[in-house]
Amino acid sequence: MSDDTFRRVLGLPQVTMSGVAVIIGAGIFVLLGPATIEAGGAVWLSFVVAGALSALTAFSYMELASMFPKAGSEHEFASQAFPRWVAVIVGWSMTAALVVAAATVSLGFGRYANEFFVVDERLIAAILLILMAGVSYLGMERAAWLIVTLGLVEVGSLLLVMAIGVPSLGDHDLSSGTFGGVLGAAGLVFFAFIGFDEVITLAEETRDPTRTVPRALLLALGISTLLYVGVAISAVSVLGADVLATAERPLAAVGEKVLGGWVGNALSVAAMVSTGTTVLLVLTAGSRMFYGMAGANDLPRFLAQVRFRRVPLNALLVTLCSAIVLLLLGDLKTLASATDALIYLTFLVVNAAVVALRKTMPERERPFRIRGAVGWVPILPICAFIVVLVVARELQTSSFWMVGVIVAIGLLVHGMHRSTAR
């Protein structure tokens, strides 16, 4: 049986928790130490700045998602505002970023697993990818509840760290550091917020998506920012900035100092839960991007087939196989750095699309509309565009060369498909 539509089974709680789960990911478990080197005791303020900067682009996503609630999200947005080749580049870039993310995050799971037993990291990562693809195949109605459950474990672990730090508030300076250091750290932890855009890929499986998806996106970003700030304050209060900056497992170090080694192990398990949840979400989002591009005839049509109104199985299998190949053969460190550049490229186009559509589709209904404009030009997307350009300067030059290769491959695949489809 095949049907080209999804069941709309997701409500605001499930979509919001999906956003929180993918934003939190494993970023807070590894980025807090390096950020503290830059910002000192005021590292918590860096998370406030990064959250605010992320919100600028999030507002652009919210307006566009309310206008075009499609699974292919960024590809759909770009196709409405720009020539087709731009939409192909954007859609392919986001899809490639999701596939690479699935491979890199699954490898992170394997490394956490090595803290408990000796095992080949890539083998465990491949097994995780297969298991999470199986969960995704069961359909979002079932997967959503697992995401909510695992997301609650993630949130609970961060709330535990926050609670541990309450008695230590005031023991260490929370304002040490420089303004430049805070901004530098904000550029670093900006990576921890990447992922909020994946909420949009669930639009075709969400009830009343034009209203639910924008609200879920804003709630997920707000909740994640509060958790990040609270954890940063707690960690500095317990360890102090100097110790925190050199900690290899910063959150585990907080737990071990106050309650003993068992808490450190528990937080390592929480990190495994976090990475596992992220793998499920990026595999699902990647398959929806393939589905959306194929539905627009920019990739082979077999990727747009939906099985039993649950999942685009062919697209999911392609996403899974691509991630496993990268995991086993690829230089994941180089690819991961290119992923950030691909996402920033996508953010630039999304913000530009909001501005362009205000000019070309002024009468189009916008259930969510960004406030504040000079004439027909909205201010926040312009600010977001500039912010992304500034933050992108922190990336390595090699990342941009890799982006060029990935984009060229995407255009080649699209061109071959279009030539055979004629």
Tab-separated table of C-alpha atoms in Angstrom:
chain	number	residue	atom	x	y	z
A	1	MET	CA	0.000	0.000	0.000
A	2	SER	CA	1.226	3.495	-0.786
A	3	ASP	CA	-0.250	6.868	-0.037
A	4	ASP	CA	1.309	10.249	-0.706
A	5	THR	CA	0.093	11.902	2.483
A	6	PHE	CA	0.997	11.684	6.150
A	7	ARG	CA	-1.271	11.222	9.140
A	8	ARG	CA	-1.494	14.460	11.137
A	9	VAL	CA	-0.874	13.037	14.606
A	10	LEU	CA	1.383	15.603	16.334
A	11	GLY	CA	0.202	18.312	18.695
A	12	LEU	CA	1.978	21.213	20.395
A	13	PRO	CA	3.550	19.141	23.244
A	14	GLN	CA	5.095	16.560	20.910
A	15	VAL	CA	6.436	19.101	18.411
A	16	THR	CA	7.803	21.319	21.196
A	17	MET	CA	9.573	18.437	22.923
A	18	SER	CA	11.005	17.312	19.579
A	19	GLY	CA	12.482	20.790	19.212
A	20	VAL	CA	13.879	20.817	22.754
A	21	ALA	CA	15.382	17.345	22.297
A	22	VAL	CA	17.200	18.194	19.072
A	23	ILE	CA	18.391	21.635	20.270
A	24	ILE	CA	19.815	20.271	23.517
A	25	GLY	CA	21.388	17.331	21.726
A	26	ALA	CA	24.785	16.695	23.255
A	27	GLY	CA	26.040	20.257	22.772
A	28	ILE	CA	25.761	21.398	26.380
A	29	PHE	CA	27.688	18.303	27.504
A	30	VAL	CA	30.785	19.267	25.490
A	31	LEU	CA	30.665	22.997	24.689
A	32	LEU	CA	30.470	24.418	28.206
A	33	GLY	CA	34.182	23.966	28.955
A	34	PRO	CA	35.533	25.598	25.761
A	35	ALA	CA	33.007	28.437	26.108
A	36	THR	CA	34.179	29.101	29.665
A	37	ILE	CA	37.752	29.490	28.411
A	38	GLU	CA	36.499	32.411	26.318
A	39	ALA	CA	33.946	34.017	28.658
A	40	GLY	CA	35.084	33.099	32.168
A	41	GLY	CA	32.447	33.138	34.895
A	42	ALA	CA	30.076	35.091	32.645
A	43	VAL	CA	29.722	32.122	30.310
A	44	TRP	CA	26.017	31.947	31.173
A	45	LEU	CA	25.601	35.347	29.502
A	46	SER	CA	27.046	33.885	26.295
A	47	PHE	CA	24.119	31.465	26.182
A	48	VAL	CA	21.699	34.367	26.604
A	49	VAL	CA	23.336	36.203	23.679
A	50	ALA	CA	23.448	33.073	21.486
A	51	GLY	CA	19.792	32.312	22.268
A	52	ALA	CA	18.788	35.848	21.309
A	53	LEU	CA	20.788	35.661	18.073
A	54	SER	CA	19.206	32.299	17.221
A	55	ALA	CA	15.761	33.746	17.880
A	56	LEU	CA	16.274	36.288	15.094
A	57	THR	CA	16.489	33.533	12.465
A	58	ALA	CA	13.835	31.483	14.307
A	59	PHE	CA	11.330	34.303	13.716
A	60	SER	CA	12.024	34.057	9.990
A	61	TYR	CA	11.360	30.321	10.115
A	62	MET	CA	8.137	30.953	12.007
A	63	GLU	CA	6.755	33.372	9.428
A	64	LEU	CA	7.676	31.131	6.503
A	65	ALA	CA	6.390	27.977	8.207
A	66	SER	CA	3.036	29.644	8.823
A	67	MET	CA	2.844	30.465	5.101
A	68	PHE	CA	4.159	27.157	3.704
A	69	PRO	CA	3.793	24.273	6.201
A	70	LYS	CA	5.659	21.661	4.156
A	71	ALA	CA	7.937	18.781	5.157
A	72	GLY	CA	10.673	20.036	2.824
A	73	SER	CA	10.737	23.353	4.718
A	74	GLU	CA	13.863	25.229	3.575
A	75	HIS	CA	13.596	23.885	0.031
A	76	GLU	CA	9.948	24.965	-0.113
A	77	PHE	CA	10.735	28.435	1.292
A	78	ALA	CA	13.511	29.040	-1.227
A	79	SER	CA	11.420	27.777	-4.148
A	80	GLN	CA	8.735	30.347	-3.348
A	81	ALA	CA	11.164	33.265	-3.255
A	82	PHE	CA	14.070	32.502	-5.602
A	83	PRO	CA	14.955	30.681	-8.850
A	84	ARG	CA	14.755	26.896	-8.798
A	85	TRP	CA	18.519	26.343	-8.660
A	86	VAL	CA	18.677	28.281	-5.384
A	87	ALA	CA	15.974	26.052	-3.895
A	88	VAL	CA	17.884	22.957	-5.033
A	89	ILE	CA	21.094	24.188	-3.395
A	90	VAL	CA	19.318	25.051	-0.150
A	91	GLY	CA	17.348	21.809	0.030
A	92	TRP	CA	20.370	19.680	-0.805
A	93	SER	CA	22.561	21.597	1.676
A	94	MET	CA	20.119	21.058	4.536
A	95	THR	CA	19.649	17.396	3.631
A	96	ALA	CA	23.411	16.836	3.511
A	97	ALA	CA	23.807	18.578	6.855
A	98	LEU	CA	21.214	16.280	8.429
A	99	VAL	CA	22.846	13.125	7.031
A	100	VAL	CA	26.265	14.202	8.315
A	101	ALA	CA	24.739	15.108	11.671
A	102	ALA	CA	23.216	11.642	11.958
A	103	ALA	CA	26.650	10.081	11.390
A	104	THR	CA	28.581	12.384	13.727
A	105	VAL	CA	26.072	12.308	16.587
A	106	SER	CA	25.779	8.516	16.415
A	107	LEU	CA	29.566	8.343	16.711
A	108	GLY	CA	29.287	10.533	19.805
A	109	PHE	CA	26.920	7.923	21.248
A	110	GLY	CA	29.544	5.245	20.596
A	111	ARG	CA	32.185	7.266	22.435
A	112	TYR	CA	29.959	7.711	25.488
A	113	ALA	CA	29.270	3.967	25.407
A	114	ASN	CA	33.021	3.363	25.673
A	115	GLU	CA	32.935	4.801	29.185
A	116	PHE	CA	31.043	1.691	30.302
A	117	PHE	CA	32.402	-1.112	28.088
A	118	VAL	CA	35.039	-1.600	25.384
A	119	VAL	CA	33.373	-1.590	21.996
A	120	ASP	CA	34.054	-0.436	18.448
A	121	GLU	CA	32.609	3.084	18.324
A	122	ARG	CA	31.602	2.918	14.664
A	123	LEU	CA	29.885	-0.450	15.052
A	124	ILE	CA	27.779	0.810	17.953
A	125	ALA	CA	27.049	3.999	16.000
A	126	ALA	CA	25.866	1.984	12.984
A	127	ILE	CA	23.631	-0.192	15.198
A	128	LEU	CA	22.137	2.946	16.747
A	129	LEU	CA	21.420	4.398	13.296
A	130	ILE	CA	19.605	1.217	12.262
A	131	LEU	CA	17.583	1.069	15.490
A	132	MET	CA	16.544	4.725	15.268
A	133	ALA	CA	15.587	4.310	11.607
A	134	GLY	CA	13.375	1.431	12.716
A	135	VAL	CA	11.695	3.658	15.294
A	136	SER	CA	11.181	6.352	12.672
A	137	TYR	CA	9.609	3.770	10.332
A	138	LEU	CA	6.954	2.995	12.950
A	139	GLY	CA	5.585	6.478	12.272
A	140	MET	CA	5.635	9.740	14.180
A	141	GLU	CA	2.546	8.814	16.208
A	142	ARG	CA	4.633	6.187	17.998
A	143	ALA	CA	8.038	7.843	17.673
A	144	ALA	CA	6.737	11.122	19.114
A	145	TRP	CA	6.002	9.533	22.475
A	146	LEU	CA	9.474	8.013	22.603
A	147	ILE	CA	10.913	11.424	21.749
A	148	VAL	CA	8.871	13.016	24.538
A	149	THR	CA	10.037	10.363	27.003
A	150	LEU	CA	13.715	10.614	26.066
A	151	GLY	CA	13.434	14.399	25.918
A	152	LEU	CA	12.164	14.417	29.490
A	153	VAL	CA	15.244	12.403	30.499
A	154	GLU	CA	17.439	15.037	28.822
A	155	VAL	CA	15.629	17.907	30.503
A	156	GLY	CA	15.611	16.066	33.832
A	157	SER	CA	19.391	15.603	33.744
A	158	LEU	CA	19.915	19.324	33.162
A	159	LEU	CA	17.448	20.223	35.908
A	160	LEU	CA	19.462	17.922	38.221
A	161	VAL	CA	22.637	19.854	37.423
A	162	MET	CA	20.813	23.115	38.089
A	163	ALA	CA	19.504	21.825	41.452
A	164	ILE	CA	22.976	20.633	42.450
A	165	GLY	CA	24.316	24.150	41.992
A	166	VAL	CA	21.704	26.004	44.049
A	167	PRO	CA	23.556	25.650	47.411
A	168	SER	CA	26.748	26.929	45.774
A	169	LEU	CA	25.297	30.148	44.335
A	170	GLY	CA	27.575	33.021	45.293
A	171	ASP	CA	30.649	30.826	45.875
A	172	HIS	CA	32.255	31.926	42.602
A	173	ASP	CA	32.140	35.098	40.514
A	174	LEU	CA	29.485	34.902	37.790
A	175	SER	CA	30.590	38.153	36.154
A	176	SER	CA	34.292	37.542	35.566
A	177	GLY	CA	35.420	37.769	31.972
A	178	THR	CA	35.364	40.417	29.258
A	179	PHE	CA	32.675	41.648	26.899
A	180	GLY	CA	34.719	40.421	23.950
A	181	GLY	CA	35.099	37.031	25.606
A	182	VAL	CA	31.355	36.751	26.120
A	183	LEU	CA	30.721	37.540	22.463
A	184	GLY	CA	33.404	35.093	21.355
A	185	ALA	CA	31.866	32.356	23.474
A	186	ALA	CA	28.420	33.247	22.121
A	187	GLY	CA	29.703	32.514	18.624
A	188	LEU	CA	30.926	29.143	19.860
A	189	VAL	CA	27.750	28.098	21.701
A	190	PHE	CA	25.598	29.348	18.819
A	191	PHE	CA	26.269	25.842	17.458
A	192	ALA	CA	24.412	24.404	20.465
A	193	PHE	CA	21.199	26.070	19.274
A	194	ILE	CA	21.373	24.747	15.719
A	195	GLY	CA	18.559	22.259	15.235
A	196	PHE	CA	15.533	24.409	16.040
A	197	ASP	CA	14.813	24.522	12.309
A	198	GLU	CA	14.167	20.756	12.267
A	199	VAL	CA	10.805	21.391	13.941
A	200	ILE	CA	9.611	22.678	10.570
A	201	THR	CA	10.159	19.308	8.862
A	202	LEU	CA	7.318	17.843	10.970
A	203	ALA	CA	4.774	20.290	9.534
A	204	GLU	CA	2.915	17.764	7.363
A	205	GLU	CA	2.469	15.448	10.357
A	206	THR	CA	1.242	18.202	12.704
A	207	ARG	CA	-2.324	19.186	13.438
A	208	ASP	CA	-3.034	22.842	12.516
A	209	PRO	CA	0.603	23.340	11.435
A	210	THR	CA	0.310	27.015	10.489
A	211	ARG	CA	-0.227	27.822	14.168
A	212	THR	CA	1.270	24.865	16.023
A	213	VAL	CA	4.698	24.776	14.350
A	214	PRO	CA	5.639	28.469	14.942
A	215	ARG	CA	4.498	28.263	18.571
A	216	ALA	CA	6.413	25.013	19.115
A	217	LEU	CA	9.557	26.472	17.575
A	218	LEU	CA	9.493	29.533	19.845
A	219	LEU	CA	8.707	27.457	22.942
A	220	ALA	CA	11.492	24.962	22.177
A	221	LEU	CA	14.057	27.707	21.707
A	222	GLY	CA	12.955	29.516	24.878
A	223	ILE	CA	12.978	26.369	27.036
A	224	SER	CA	16.387	25.318	25.722
A	225	THR	CA	17.876	28.764	26.395
A	226	LEU	CA	16.616	28.753	29.991
A	227	LEU	CA	18.072	25.283	30.547
A	228	TYR	CA	21.439	26.263	29.052
A	229	VAL	CA	21.674	29.417	31.172
A	230	GLY	CA	20.657	27.613	34.361
A	231	VAL	CA	23.195	24.824	33.798
A	232	ALA	CA	25.994	27.312	33.048
A	233	ILE	CA	25.273	29.263	36.246
A	234	SER	CA	25.205	26.051	38.265
A	235	ALA	CA	28.456	24.735	36.787
A	236	VAL	CA	30.367	27.967	37.458
A	237	SER	CA	28.925	28.159	40.984
A	238	VAL	CA	30.065	24.635	41.863
A	239	LEU	CA	33.433	24.385	40.082
A	240	GLY	CA	34.518	27.943	39.411
A	241	ALA	CA	35.452	29.210	35.970
A	242	ASP	CA	39.078	28.001	36.011
A	243	VAL	CA	38.222	24.377	36.848
A	244	LEU	CA	35.197	24.339	34.549
A	245	ALA	CA	37.277	25.577	31.611
A	246	THR	CA	39.606	22.568	31.832
A	247	ALA	CA	36.994	19.879	32.594
A	248	GLU	CA	36.694	17.199	29.895
A	249	ARG	CA	33.212	16.209	31.135
A	250	PRO	CA	31.997	19.486	32.693
A	251	LEU	CA	28.501	18.405	33.774
A	252	ALA	CA	29.748	15.084	35.101
A	253	ALA	CA	32.406	17.000	37.064
A	254	VAL	CA	29.678	19.104	38.696
A	255	GLY	CA	27.774	16.014	39.770
A	256	GLU	CA	30.868	14.163	40.976
A	257	LYS	CA	32.033	17.065	43.162
A	258	VAL	CA	28.714	17.437	44.979
A	259	LEU	CA	27.201	13.950	45.053
A	260	GLY	CA	29.953	11.516	44.027
A	261	GLY	CA	30.993	9.459	41.020
A	262	TRP	CA	27.626	7.773	40.468
A	263	VAL	CA	26.132	11.100	39.360
A	264	GLY	CA	28.880	11.500	36.775
A	265	ASN	CA	27.992	8.086	35.368
A	266	ALA	CA	24.304	8.971	35.402
A	267	LEU	CA	25.005	12.135	33.422
A	268	SER	CA	27.036	10.119	30.917
A	269	VAL	CA	23.965	7.910	30.447
A	270	ALA	CA	21.897	11.078	29.986
A	271	ALA	CA	24.345	12.163	27.279
A	272	MET	CA	23.808	8.817	25.533
A	273	VAL	CA	20.041	9.326	25.734
A	274	SER	CA	20.513	12.820	24.336
A	275	THR	CA	22.607	11.669	21.382
A	276	GLY	CA	20.229	8.776	20.673
A	277	THR	CA	17.245	11.134	20.591
A	278	THR	CA	19.094	13.509	18.296
A	279	VAL	CA	19.919	10.677	15.878
A	280	LEU	CA	16.225	9.726	15.696
A	281	LEU	CA	15.226	13.305	14.989
A	282	VAL	CA	17.868	14.074	12.357
A	283	LEU	CA	17.199	10.795	10.524
A	284	THR	CA	13.498	11.679	10.473
A	285	ALA	CA	14.180	15.253	9.372
A	286	GLY	CA	16.609	14.102	6.667
A	287	SER	CA	14.056	11.688	5.215
A	288	ARG	CA	11.444	14.478	5.158
A	289	MET	CA	13.845	16.750	3.292
A	290	PHE	CA	14.458	14.051	0.656
A	291	TYR	CA	10.675	13.543	0.493
A	292	GLY	CA	9.970	17.252	0.054
A	293	MET	CA	12.549	17.714	-2.710
A	294	ALA	CA	11.347	14.601	-4.540
A	295	GLY	CA	7.753	15.813	-4.267
A	296	ALA	CA	8.851	18.991	-6.042
A	297	ASN	CA	10.507	16.825	-8.735
A	298	ASP	CA	13.993	18.048	-7.811
A	299	LEU	CA	15.060	14.510	-6.843
A	300	PRO	CA	13.864	11.097	-8.113
A	301	ARG	CA	10.146	10.602	-7.469
A	302	PHE	CA	10.568	7.263	-5.702
A	303	LEU	CA	11.814	9.243	-2.676
A	304	ALA	CA	8.369	10.847	-2.355
A	305	GLN	CA	6.465	7.591	-1.770
A	306	VAL	CA	4.794	7.351	1.640
A	307	ARG	CA	4.097	3.907	3.097
A	308	PHE	CA	0.845	3.392	5.005
A	309	ARG	CA	0.564	7.175	5.530
A	310	ARG	CA	3.331	6.890	8.116
A	311	VAL	CA	6.761	7.455	6.642
A	312	PRO	CA	8.567	8.032	3.313
A	313	LEU	CA	10.329	4.654	3.521
A	314	ASN	CA	12.544	5.033	0.456
A	315	ALA	CA	13.736	8.438	1.635
A	316	LEU	CA	14.382	7.049	5.118
A	317	LEU	CA	16.446	4.154	3.723
A	318	VAL	CA	18.525	6.511	1.578
A	319	THR	CA	19.137	8.738	4.612
A	320	LEU	CA	20.127	5.751	6.747
A	321	CYS	CA	22.462	4.208	4.154
A	322	SER	CA	24.130	7.558	3.435
A	323	ALA	CA	24.777	8.133	7.147
A	324	ILE	CA	26.263	4.644	7.582
A	325	VAL	CA	28.546	5.085	4.566
A	326	LEU	CA	29.816	8.403	5.940
A	327	LEU	CA	30.236	6.836	9.365
A	328	LEU	CA	32.349	3.972	8.051
A	329	LEU	CA	34.334	5.754	5.337
A	330	GLY	CA	34.248	9.508	5.881
A	331	ASP	CA	36.415	12.017	7.747
A	332	LEU	CA	33.659	13.025	10.137
A	333	LYS	CA	35.560	15.897	11.740
A	334	THR	CA	35.937	17.678	8.398
A	335	LEU	CA	32.371	16.851	7.378
A	336	ALA	CA	30.994	18.063	10.708
A	337	SER	CA	32.661	21.448	10.286
A	338	ALA	CA	31.196	21.659	6.784
A	339	THR	CA	27.763	20.899	8.283
A	340	ASP	CA	27.870	24.150	10.240
A	341	ALA	CA	28.688	26.067	7.073
A	342	LEU	CA	25.827	24.370	5.204
A	343	ILE	CA	23.380	25.314	7.942
A	344	TYR	CA	24.579	28.911	7.968
A	345	LEU	CA	24.129	29.060	4.195
A	346	THR	CA	20.574	27.833	4.695
A	347	PHE	CA	19.926	30.416	7.414
A	348	LEU	CA	21.086	33.202	5.084
A	349	VAL	CA	18.668	32.096	2.369
A	350	VAL	CA	15.758	31.699	4.826
A	351	ASN	CA	16.198	35.235	6.160
A	352	ALA	CA	16.522	36.599	2.625
A	353	ALA	CA	13.368	34.706	1.616
A	354	VAL	CA	11.300	36.502	4.258
A	355	VAL	CA	12.382	39.864	2.860
A	356	ALA	CA	11.860	38.820	-0.764
A	357	LEU	CA	8.369	37.421	-0.133
A	358	ARG	CA	7.280	40.599	1.643
A	359	LYS	CA	7.881	42.275	-1.734
A	360	THR	CA	6.620	39.583	-4.125
A	361	MET	CA	3.715	38.164	-2.054
A	362	PRO	CA	2.527	41.064	0.111
A	363	GLU	CA	-1.078	39.828	0.150
A	364	ARG	CA	-0.236	36.225	1.087
A	365	GLU	CA	-1.784	35.203	4.417
A	366	ARG	CA	0.780	35.052	7.247
A	367	PRO	CA	-0.743	33.494	10.398
A	368	PHE	CA	2.526	34.448	12.097
A	369	ARG	CA	3.985	37.763	10.948
A	370	ILE	CA	7.216	39.359	12.161
A	371	ARG	CA	6.525	42.797	13.630
A	372	GLY	CA	8.588	45.851	12.799
A	373	ALA	CA	9.386	47.063	9.290
A	374	VAL	CA	10.683	50.044	7.375
A	375	GLY	CA	8.253	50.328	4.500
A	376	TRP	CA	7.834	46.759	3.260
A	377	VAL	CA	11.256	45.641	4.569
A	378	PRO	CA	11.092	43.681	7.872
A	379	ILE	CA	13.891	44.628	10.266
A	380	LEU	CA	14.519	41.392	12.186
A	381	PRO	CA	15.378	39.225	9.143
A	382	ILE	CA	17.933	41.834	8.038
A	383	CYS	CA	19.492	41.759	11.522
A	384	ALA	CA	19.469	37.951	11.471
A	385	PHE	CA	21.184	37.903	8.067
A	386	ILE	CA	23.982	40.127	9.385
A	387	VAL	CA	24.348	38.048	12.573
A	388	VAL	CA	24.732	34.812	10.599
A	389	LEU	CA	27.415	36.403	8.405
A	390	VAL	CA	29.337	37.558	11.488
A	391	VAL	CA	29.098	34.203	13.273
A	392	ALA	CA	30.067	32.318	10.094
A	393	ARG	CA	33.422	34.110	10.123
A	394	GLU	CA	34.430	31.810	12.999
A	395	LEU	CA	34.333	28.769	10.692
A	396	GLN	CA	37.479	27.318	9.130
A	397	THR	CA	38.200	28.122	5.487
A	398	SER	CA	38.290	24.399	4.671
A	399	SER	CA	34.625	24.193	5.639
A	400	PHE	CA	33.645	26.473	2.759
A	401	TRP	CA	35.630	24.399	0.250
A	402	MET	CA	33.768	21.316	1.461
A	403	VAL	CA	30.461	23.163	1.060
A	404	GLY	CA	31.363	23.885	-2.551
A	405	VAL	CA	31.949	20.171	-3.187
A	406	ILE	CA	28.671	19.154	-1.504
A	407	VAL	CA	26.674	21.782	-3.410
A	408	ALA	CA	28.257	20.688	-6.696
A	409	ILE	CA	27.256	17.070	-6.015
A	410	GLY	CA	23.695	18.180	-5.293
A	411	LEU	CA	23.434	20.149	-8.527
A	412	LEU	CA	24.864	17.179	-10.440
A	413	VAL	CA	22.302	14.768	-8.939
A	414	HIS	CA	19.498	17.236	-9.687
A	415	GLY	CA	20.709	17.748	-13.263
A	416	MET	CA	20.927	14.008	-13.924
A	417	HIS	CA	17.420	13.495	-12.544
A	418	ARG	CA	15.945	16.306	-14.638
A	419	SER	CA	17.639	15.047	-17.807
A	420	THR	CA	16.321	11.489	-17.348
A	421	ALA	CA	12.845	12.717	-16.313
A	422	ARG	CA	12.294	14.502	-19.621
